[in-house]
Coordinates of C-alpha atoms and ligand atoms in Angstrom, one line a residue:
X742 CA 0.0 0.0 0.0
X743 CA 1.0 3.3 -0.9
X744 CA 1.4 5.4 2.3
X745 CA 0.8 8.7 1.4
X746 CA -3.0 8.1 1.9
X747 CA -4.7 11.6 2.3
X748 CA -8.8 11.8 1.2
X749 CA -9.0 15.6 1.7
X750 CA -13.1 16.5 2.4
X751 CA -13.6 18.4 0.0
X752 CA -11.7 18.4 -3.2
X753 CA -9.6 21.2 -3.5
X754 CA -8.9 20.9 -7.7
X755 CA -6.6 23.5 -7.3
X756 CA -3.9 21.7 -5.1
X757 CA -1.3 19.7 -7.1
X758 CA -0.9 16.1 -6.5
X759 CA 3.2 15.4 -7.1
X760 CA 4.2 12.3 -7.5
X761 CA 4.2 9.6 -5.3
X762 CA 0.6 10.2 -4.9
X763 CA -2.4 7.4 -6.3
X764 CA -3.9 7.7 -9.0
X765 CA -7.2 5.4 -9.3
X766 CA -8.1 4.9 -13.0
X767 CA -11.4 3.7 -13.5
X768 CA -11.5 0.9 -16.7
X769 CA -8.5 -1.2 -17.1
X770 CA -8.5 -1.1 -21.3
X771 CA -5.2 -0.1 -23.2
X772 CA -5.9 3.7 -22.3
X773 CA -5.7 2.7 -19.3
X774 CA -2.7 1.3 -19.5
X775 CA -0.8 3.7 -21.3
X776 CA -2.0 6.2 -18.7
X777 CA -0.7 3.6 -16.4
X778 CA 2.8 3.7 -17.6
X779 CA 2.6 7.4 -18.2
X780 CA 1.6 7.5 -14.2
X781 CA 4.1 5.1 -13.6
X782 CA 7.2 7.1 -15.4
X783 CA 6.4 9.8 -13.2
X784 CA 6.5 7.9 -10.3
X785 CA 2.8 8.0 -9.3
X786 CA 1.3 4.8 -7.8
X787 CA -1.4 3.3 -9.9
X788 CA -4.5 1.3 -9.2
X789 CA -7.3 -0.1 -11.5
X790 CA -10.6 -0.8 -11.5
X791 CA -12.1 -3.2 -14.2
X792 CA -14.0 -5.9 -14.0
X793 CA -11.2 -8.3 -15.8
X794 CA -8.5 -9.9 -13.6
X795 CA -5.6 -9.9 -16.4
X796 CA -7.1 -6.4 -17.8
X797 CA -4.2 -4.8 -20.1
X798 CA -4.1 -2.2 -17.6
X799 CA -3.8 -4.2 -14.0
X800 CA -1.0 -5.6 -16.3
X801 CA 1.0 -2.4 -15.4
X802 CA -0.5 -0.8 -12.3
X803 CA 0.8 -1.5 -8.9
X804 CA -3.0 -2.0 -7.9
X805 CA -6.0 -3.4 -9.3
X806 CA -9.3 -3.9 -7.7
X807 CA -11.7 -6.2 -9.5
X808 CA -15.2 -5.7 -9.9
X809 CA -18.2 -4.6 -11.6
X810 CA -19.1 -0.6 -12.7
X811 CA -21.7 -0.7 -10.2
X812 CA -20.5 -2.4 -7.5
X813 CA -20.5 0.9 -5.1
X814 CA -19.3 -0.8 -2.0
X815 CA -15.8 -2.0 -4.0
X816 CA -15.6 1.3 -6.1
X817 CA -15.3 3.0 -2.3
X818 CA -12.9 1.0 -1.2
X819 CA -11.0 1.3 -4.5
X820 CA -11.1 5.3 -4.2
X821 CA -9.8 5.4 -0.5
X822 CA -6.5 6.8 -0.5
X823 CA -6.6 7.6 -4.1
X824 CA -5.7 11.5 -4.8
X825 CA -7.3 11.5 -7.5
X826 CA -9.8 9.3 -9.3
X827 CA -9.9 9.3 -13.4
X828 CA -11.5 7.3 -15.8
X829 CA -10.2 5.4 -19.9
X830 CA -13.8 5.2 -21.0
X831 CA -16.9 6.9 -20.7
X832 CA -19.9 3.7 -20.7
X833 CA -19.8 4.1 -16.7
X834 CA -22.5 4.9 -14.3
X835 CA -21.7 8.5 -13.0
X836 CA -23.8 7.8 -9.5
X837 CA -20.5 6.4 -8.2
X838 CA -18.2 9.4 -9.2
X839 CA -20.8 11.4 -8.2
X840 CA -20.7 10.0 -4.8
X841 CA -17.1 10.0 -4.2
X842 CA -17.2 13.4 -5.4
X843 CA -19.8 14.3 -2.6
X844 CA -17.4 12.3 0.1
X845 CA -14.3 14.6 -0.8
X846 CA -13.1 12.3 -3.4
X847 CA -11.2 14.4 -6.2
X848 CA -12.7 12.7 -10.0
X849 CA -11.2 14.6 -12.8
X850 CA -13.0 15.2 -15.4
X851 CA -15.9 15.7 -13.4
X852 CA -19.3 13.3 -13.5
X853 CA -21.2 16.4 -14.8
X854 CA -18.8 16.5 -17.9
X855 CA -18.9 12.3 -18.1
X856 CA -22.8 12.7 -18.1
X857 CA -22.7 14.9 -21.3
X858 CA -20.0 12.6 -23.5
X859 CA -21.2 9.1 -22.5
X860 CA -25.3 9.9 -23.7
X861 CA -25.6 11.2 -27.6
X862 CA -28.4 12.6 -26.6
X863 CA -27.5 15.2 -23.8
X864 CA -23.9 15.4 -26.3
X865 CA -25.5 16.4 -28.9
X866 CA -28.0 19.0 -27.1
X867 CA -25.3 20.7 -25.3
X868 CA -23.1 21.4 -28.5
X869 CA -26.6 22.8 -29.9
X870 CA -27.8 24.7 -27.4
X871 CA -24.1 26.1 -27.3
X872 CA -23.6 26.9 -30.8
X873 CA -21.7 24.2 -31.8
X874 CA -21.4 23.2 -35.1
X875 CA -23.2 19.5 -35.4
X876 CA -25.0 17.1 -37.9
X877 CA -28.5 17.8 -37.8
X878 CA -30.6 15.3 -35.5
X879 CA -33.8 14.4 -34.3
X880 CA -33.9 12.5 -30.4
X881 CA -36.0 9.3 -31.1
X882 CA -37.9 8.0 -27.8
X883 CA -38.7 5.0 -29.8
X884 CA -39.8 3.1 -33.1
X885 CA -42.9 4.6 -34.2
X886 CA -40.5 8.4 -33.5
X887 CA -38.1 6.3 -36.0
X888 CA -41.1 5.6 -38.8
X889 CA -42.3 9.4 -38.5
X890 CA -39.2 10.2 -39.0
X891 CA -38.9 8.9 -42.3
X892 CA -41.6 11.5 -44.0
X893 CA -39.2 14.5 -43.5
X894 CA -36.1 13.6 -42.2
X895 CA -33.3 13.6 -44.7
X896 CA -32.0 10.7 -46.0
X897 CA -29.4 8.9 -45.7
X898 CA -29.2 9.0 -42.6
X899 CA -27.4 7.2 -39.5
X900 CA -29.2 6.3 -36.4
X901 CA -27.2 5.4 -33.3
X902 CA -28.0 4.3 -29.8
X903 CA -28.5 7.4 -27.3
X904 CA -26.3 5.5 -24.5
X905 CA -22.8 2.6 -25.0
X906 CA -22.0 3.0 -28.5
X907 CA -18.0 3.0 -29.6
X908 CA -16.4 1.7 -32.1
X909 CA -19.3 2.0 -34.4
X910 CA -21.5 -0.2 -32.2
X911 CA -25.3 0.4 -32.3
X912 CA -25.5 2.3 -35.4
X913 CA -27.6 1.7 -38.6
X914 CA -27.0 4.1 -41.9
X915 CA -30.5 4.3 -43.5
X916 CA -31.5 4.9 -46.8
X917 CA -34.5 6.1 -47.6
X918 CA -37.0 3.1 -47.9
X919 CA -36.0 1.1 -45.0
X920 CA -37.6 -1.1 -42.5
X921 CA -37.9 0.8 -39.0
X922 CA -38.8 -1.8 -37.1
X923 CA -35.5 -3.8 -38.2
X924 CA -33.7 -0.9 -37.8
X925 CA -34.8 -0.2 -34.4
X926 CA -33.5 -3.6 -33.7
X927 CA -30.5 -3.3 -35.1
X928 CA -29.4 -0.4 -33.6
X929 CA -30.1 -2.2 -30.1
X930 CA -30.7 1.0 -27.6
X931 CA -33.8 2.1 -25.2
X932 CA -33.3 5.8 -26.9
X933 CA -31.8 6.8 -30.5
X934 CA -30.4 9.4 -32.4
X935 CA -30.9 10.3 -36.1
X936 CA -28.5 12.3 -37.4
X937 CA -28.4 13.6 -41.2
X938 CA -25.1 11.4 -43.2
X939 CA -22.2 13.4 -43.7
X940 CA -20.4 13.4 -47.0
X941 CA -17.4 14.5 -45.4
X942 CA -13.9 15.3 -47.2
X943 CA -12.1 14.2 -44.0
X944 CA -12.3 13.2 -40.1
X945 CA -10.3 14.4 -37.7
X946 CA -10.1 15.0 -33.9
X947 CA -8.2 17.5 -31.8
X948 CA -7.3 16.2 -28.0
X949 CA -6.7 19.2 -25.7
X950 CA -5.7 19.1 -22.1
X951 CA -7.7 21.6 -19.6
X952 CA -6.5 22.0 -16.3
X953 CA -8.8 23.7 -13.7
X954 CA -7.4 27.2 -13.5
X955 CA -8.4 27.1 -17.5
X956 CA -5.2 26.7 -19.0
X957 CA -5.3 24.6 -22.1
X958 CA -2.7 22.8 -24.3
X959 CA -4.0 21.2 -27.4
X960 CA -2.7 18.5 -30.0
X961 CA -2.3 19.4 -33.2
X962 CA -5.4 17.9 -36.1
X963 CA -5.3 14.9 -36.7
X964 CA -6.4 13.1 -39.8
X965 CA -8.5 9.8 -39.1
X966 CA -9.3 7.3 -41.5
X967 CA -12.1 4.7 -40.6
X968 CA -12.7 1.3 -42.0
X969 CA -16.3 -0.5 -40.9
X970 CA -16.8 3.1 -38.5
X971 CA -13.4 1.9 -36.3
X972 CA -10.7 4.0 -36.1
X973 CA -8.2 2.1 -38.6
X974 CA -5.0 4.8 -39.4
X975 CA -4.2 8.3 -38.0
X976 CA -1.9 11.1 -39.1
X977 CA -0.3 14.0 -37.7
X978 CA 0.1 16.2 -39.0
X979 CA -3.3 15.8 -40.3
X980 CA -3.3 17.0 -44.3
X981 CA -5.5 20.2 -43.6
X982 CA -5.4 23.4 -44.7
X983 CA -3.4 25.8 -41.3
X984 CA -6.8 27.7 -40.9
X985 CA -9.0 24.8 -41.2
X986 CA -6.4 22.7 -38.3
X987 CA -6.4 26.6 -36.6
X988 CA -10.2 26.6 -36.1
X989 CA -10.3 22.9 -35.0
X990 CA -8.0 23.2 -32.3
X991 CA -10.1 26.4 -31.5
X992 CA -13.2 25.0 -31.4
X993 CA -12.1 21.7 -29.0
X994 CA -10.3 24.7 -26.8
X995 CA -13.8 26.7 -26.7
X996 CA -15.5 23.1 -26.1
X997 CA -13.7 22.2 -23.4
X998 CA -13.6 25.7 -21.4
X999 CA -18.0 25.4 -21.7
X1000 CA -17.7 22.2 -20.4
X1001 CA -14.9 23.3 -17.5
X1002 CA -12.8 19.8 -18.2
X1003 CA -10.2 19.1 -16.0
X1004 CA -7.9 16.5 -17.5
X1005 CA -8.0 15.7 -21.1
X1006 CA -11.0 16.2 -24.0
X1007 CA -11.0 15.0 -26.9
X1008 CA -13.7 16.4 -29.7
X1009 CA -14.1 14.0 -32.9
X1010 CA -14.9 16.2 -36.3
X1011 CA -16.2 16.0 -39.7
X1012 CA -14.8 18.6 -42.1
X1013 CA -17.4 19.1 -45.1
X1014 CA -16.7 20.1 -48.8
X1015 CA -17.3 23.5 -48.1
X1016 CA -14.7 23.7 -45.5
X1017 CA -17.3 23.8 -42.5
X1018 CA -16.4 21.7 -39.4
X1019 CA -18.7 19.2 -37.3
X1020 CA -18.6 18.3 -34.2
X1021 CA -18.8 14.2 -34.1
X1022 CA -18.8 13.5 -30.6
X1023 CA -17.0 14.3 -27.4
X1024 CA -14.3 12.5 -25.6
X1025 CA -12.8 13.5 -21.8
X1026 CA -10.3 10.8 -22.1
X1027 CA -7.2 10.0 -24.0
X1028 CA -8.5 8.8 -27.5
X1029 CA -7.5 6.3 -30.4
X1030 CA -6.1 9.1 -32.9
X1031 CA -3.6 10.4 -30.1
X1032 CA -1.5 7.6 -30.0
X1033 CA 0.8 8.4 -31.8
X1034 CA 2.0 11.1 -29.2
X1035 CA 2.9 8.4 -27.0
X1036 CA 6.3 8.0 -29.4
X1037 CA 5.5 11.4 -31.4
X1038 CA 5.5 14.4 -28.9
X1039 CA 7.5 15.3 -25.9
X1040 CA 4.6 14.7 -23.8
X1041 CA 1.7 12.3 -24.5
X1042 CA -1.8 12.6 -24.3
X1043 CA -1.5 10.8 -21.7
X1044 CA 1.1 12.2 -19.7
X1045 CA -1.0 15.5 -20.4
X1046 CA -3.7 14.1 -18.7
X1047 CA -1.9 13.0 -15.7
X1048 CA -0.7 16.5 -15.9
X1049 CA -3.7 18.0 -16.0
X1050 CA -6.4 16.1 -13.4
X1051 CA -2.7 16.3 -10.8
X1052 CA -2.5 19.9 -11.4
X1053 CA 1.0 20.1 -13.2
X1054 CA 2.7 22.4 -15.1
X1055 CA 1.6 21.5 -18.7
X1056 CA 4.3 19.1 -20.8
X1057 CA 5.1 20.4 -24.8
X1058 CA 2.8 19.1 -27.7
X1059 CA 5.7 19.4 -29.8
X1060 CA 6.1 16.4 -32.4
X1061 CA 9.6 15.4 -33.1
X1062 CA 8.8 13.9 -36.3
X1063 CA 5.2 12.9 -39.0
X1064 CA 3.2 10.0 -37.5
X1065 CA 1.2 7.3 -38.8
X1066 CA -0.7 5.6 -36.2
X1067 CA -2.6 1.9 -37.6
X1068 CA -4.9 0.3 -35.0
X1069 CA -4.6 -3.6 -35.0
X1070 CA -7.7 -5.3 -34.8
X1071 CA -8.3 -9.0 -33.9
X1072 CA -9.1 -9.8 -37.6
X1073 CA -5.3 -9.9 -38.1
X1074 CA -5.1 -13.1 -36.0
X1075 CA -5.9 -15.9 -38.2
X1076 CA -7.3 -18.8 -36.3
X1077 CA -5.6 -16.9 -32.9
X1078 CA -2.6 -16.7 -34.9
X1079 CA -0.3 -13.7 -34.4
X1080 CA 0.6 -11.7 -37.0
X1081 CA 4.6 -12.0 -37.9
X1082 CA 6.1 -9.0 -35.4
X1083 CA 9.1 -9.8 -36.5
X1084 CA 8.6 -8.5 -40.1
X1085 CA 6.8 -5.4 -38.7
X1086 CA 9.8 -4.5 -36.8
X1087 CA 11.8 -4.6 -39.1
X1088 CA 11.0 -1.0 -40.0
X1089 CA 13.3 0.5 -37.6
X1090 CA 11.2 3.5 -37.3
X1091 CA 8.2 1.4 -36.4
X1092 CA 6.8 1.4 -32.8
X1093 CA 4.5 -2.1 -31.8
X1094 CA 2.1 -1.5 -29.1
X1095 CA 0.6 -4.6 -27.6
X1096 CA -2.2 -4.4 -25.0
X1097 CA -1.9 -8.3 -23.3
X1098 CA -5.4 -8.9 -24.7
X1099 CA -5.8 -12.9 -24.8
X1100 CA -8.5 -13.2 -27.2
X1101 CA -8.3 -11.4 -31.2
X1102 CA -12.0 -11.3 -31.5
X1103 CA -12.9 -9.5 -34.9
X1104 CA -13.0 -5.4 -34.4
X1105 CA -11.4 -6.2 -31.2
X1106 CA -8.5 -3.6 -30.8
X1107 CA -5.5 -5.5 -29.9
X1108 CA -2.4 -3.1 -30.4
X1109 CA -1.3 -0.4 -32.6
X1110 CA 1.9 1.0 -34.1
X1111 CA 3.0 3.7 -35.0
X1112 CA 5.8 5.2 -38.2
X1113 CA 7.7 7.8 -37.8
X1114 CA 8.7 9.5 -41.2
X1115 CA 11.4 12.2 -42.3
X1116 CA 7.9 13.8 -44.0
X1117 CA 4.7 12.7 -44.0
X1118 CA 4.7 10.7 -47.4
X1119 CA 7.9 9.3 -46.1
X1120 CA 6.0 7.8 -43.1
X1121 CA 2.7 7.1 -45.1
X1122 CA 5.1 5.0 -47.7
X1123 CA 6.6 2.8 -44.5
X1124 CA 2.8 2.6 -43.3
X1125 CA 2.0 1.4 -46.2
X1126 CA 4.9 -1.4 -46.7
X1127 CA 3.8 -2.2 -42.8
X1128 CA 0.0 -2.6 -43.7
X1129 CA 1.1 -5.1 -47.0
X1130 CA 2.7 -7.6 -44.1
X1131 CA -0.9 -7.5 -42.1
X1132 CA -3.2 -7.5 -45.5
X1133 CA -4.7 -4.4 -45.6
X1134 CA -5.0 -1.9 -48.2
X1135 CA -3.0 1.2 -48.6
X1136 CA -3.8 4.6 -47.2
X1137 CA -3.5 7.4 -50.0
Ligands
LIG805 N1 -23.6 11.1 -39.5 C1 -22.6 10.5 -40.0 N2 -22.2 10.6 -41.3 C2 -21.2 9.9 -41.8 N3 -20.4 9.1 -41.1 C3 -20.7 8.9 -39.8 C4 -21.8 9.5 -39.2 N4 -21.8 9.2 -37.9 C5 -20.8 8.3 -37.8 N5 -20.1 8.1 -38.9 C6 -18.9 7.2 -39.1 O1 -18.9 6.3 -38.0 C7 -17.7 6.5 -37.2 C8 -18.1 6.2 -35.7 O2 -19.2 7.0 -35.3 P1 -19.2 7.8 -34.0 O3 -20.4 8.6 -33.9 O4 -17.9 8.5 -33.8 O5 -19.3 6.7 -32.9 P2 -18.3 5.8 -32.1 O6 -16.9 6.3 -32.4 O7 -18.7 6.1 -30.7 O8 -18.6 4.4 -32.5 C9 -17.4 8.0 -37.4 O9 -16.1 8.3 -37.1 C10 -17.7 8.1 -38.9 O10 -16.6 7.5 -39.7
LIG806 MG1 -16.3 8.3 -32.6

């Protein structure tokens, strides 16, 4: 046990938490465990919470505590002598941080902020009522809402699941004869979304770091390339335009000073045709596209979040060289066969991320790596030669 166990009453987001303090992260995914060895590098002591024994993250933390979202009794014990209490993913109940928060417990980013990313619904009605730039939508209580819909709303369209969709999970695209009650189904929630199709020219997300006193540090744009709505390749710097990556990285800054994050948000984007940007959906976590900081930038995402919810000074953004991040999914593993490492590593410049998942399920994300390039069609032209070894197509 870590003996520097102070729970102040009430939490003071102002004091600094130096290492060797405890961070508790809540979800024991690969974010969490490249917070972990972010947390760890600074010499913080970390404990978990997931429900998995062997999570990727327990892998690295000094601590792990095993049990359900919801089991309140365990998450209590978990968060005493924790400084500070932060969570990798956002499909959590907030009554629990919402307690801790009432005992004195430090959670950064707040519940109140975790409330608006984790439901599409209150998302999507806070960037609107805001002024935020989104897809149009229509909230859908249930089917019949979904087959009035189809008289006047405009088609295609994609409907998602208000509450626990990622990685393109619970969402339907619609065309404009289609069957709602099938569709309903398919898309699997209580609530849904329907939001107009976007026939954007790219995707890309911009990660900024908030800290309470409302300094902010933010990422550079980065360029995101899906395959089957997952995350398959991102690159930074993305290909945009300096005013188009300018008002990105403004518009995340602005996001994230409404929504007073402390720690790290991340706002997904659709740029249009016309040059108009979208806001896709809201993040206050480290994300898939920022990777590549992990071996790109001084300081990572995820350092920059320990940062941040800790009350440090702020680490540089600054990217040493291009980046090519390529997400590995479980479809690589034929018959729970690895891919061949060996011939991926031999790009010298190539960085393999493993989480310690045991099972390559299909869509499951299993690792990533990441190319450094002199330029950026240097490292897209190593990506490429790196994808050929796994099977997939080239990235233009
Ligand atoms: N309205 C839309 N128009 C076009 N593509 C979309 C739309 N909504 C989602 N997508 C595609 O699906 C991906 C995943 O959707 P998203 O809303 O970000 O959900 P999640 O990442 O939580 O699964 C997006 O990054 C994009 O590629
Ligand atoms: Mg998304």
């Amino acid at each position: 046990m870590n003996p520097n166990q102070i729970i102040p009453k009430t939490p003071n987001t102002t004091l600094s938490i130096p290492p060797p303090a405890t961070i508790g992260i809540i979800g024991g995914g690969q974010l969490g465990r490249m917070l972990a060895i972010e947390a760890k590098k600074l010499g913080y002591y970390v404990r978990i919470f997931d429900p998995q024994r062997n999570a990727p993250a327990a892998q690295v933390a000094d601590e792990a505590y095993i049990g359900h979202f919801d089991d309140l009794e365990l998450i209590q014990k978990f968060a005493q002598g924790c400084h500070v209490i932060t969570y990798e993913f956002e499909n959590i109940s907030t009554r629990p941080l919402c307690d801790l928060v009432e005992k004195g417990v430090r959670v950064s980013p707040s519940p109140d902020v975790l409330a608006i990313a984790q439901n599409r619904e209150k998302e999507k009605n806070f960037l609107k009522s805001n002024g935020f730039p989104c897809a149009d939508f229509l909230i859908l209580n249930n089917v019949t809402e979904l087959s009035i819909a189809a008289n006047d709303f405009p088609f295609p369209a994609c409907l998602k699941s208000s509450e626990f969709g990622y990685d393109g999970k619970g969402q339907v695209r619609l065309e404009k004869e289609f069957d709602a009650v099938e569709a309903w189904k398919k898309m699997g929630g209580k609530k849904g979304i329907l939001e107009r199709w976007i026939d954007f020219s790219a995707e890309l997300s911009v990660i900024c770091a908030r800290w309470q006193d409302g300094r902010t540090v933010a990422f550079g744009a980065i360029e995101n390339l899906h395959r089957n709505h997952i995350l398959d390749t991102s690159i930074s710097p993305g290909r945009f335009s300096p005013e188009i990556a300018q008002k990105a990285e403004n518009l995340a800054i602005e996001i994230a000073h409404h929504l007073r994050v402390v720690g790290l948000l991340t706002v997904e984007m659709f740029l249009e045709p016309s040059g108009k940007l979208l806001v896709n959906e809201l993040a206050p976590r480290p994300h898939n596209s920022g990777h590549f900081t992990f071996d790109a930038c001084f300081c990572s995402q995820f350092e920059q979040h320990i940062r941040a919810i800790c009350n440090l000074p702020p680490g540089s953004v600054e990217q040493f060289r291009p980046a090519v991040m390529v997400n590995l999914l479980g479809d690589f593993w034929h018959q729970e066969k690895s891919p061949n490492w060996i011939e991926l590593l031999n790009e010298p410049c190539l960085k393999l991320h493993l989480y310690g998942k045991d099972q390559p399920r299909t869509g499951r994300k299993m690792g990533h790596f990441t190319i450094l390039g002199y330029n950026l069609d240097h490292a897209i032209k190593k990506t490429n030669t790196a994808r050929k070894i796994l099977g997939l197509p080239s990235i233009t």
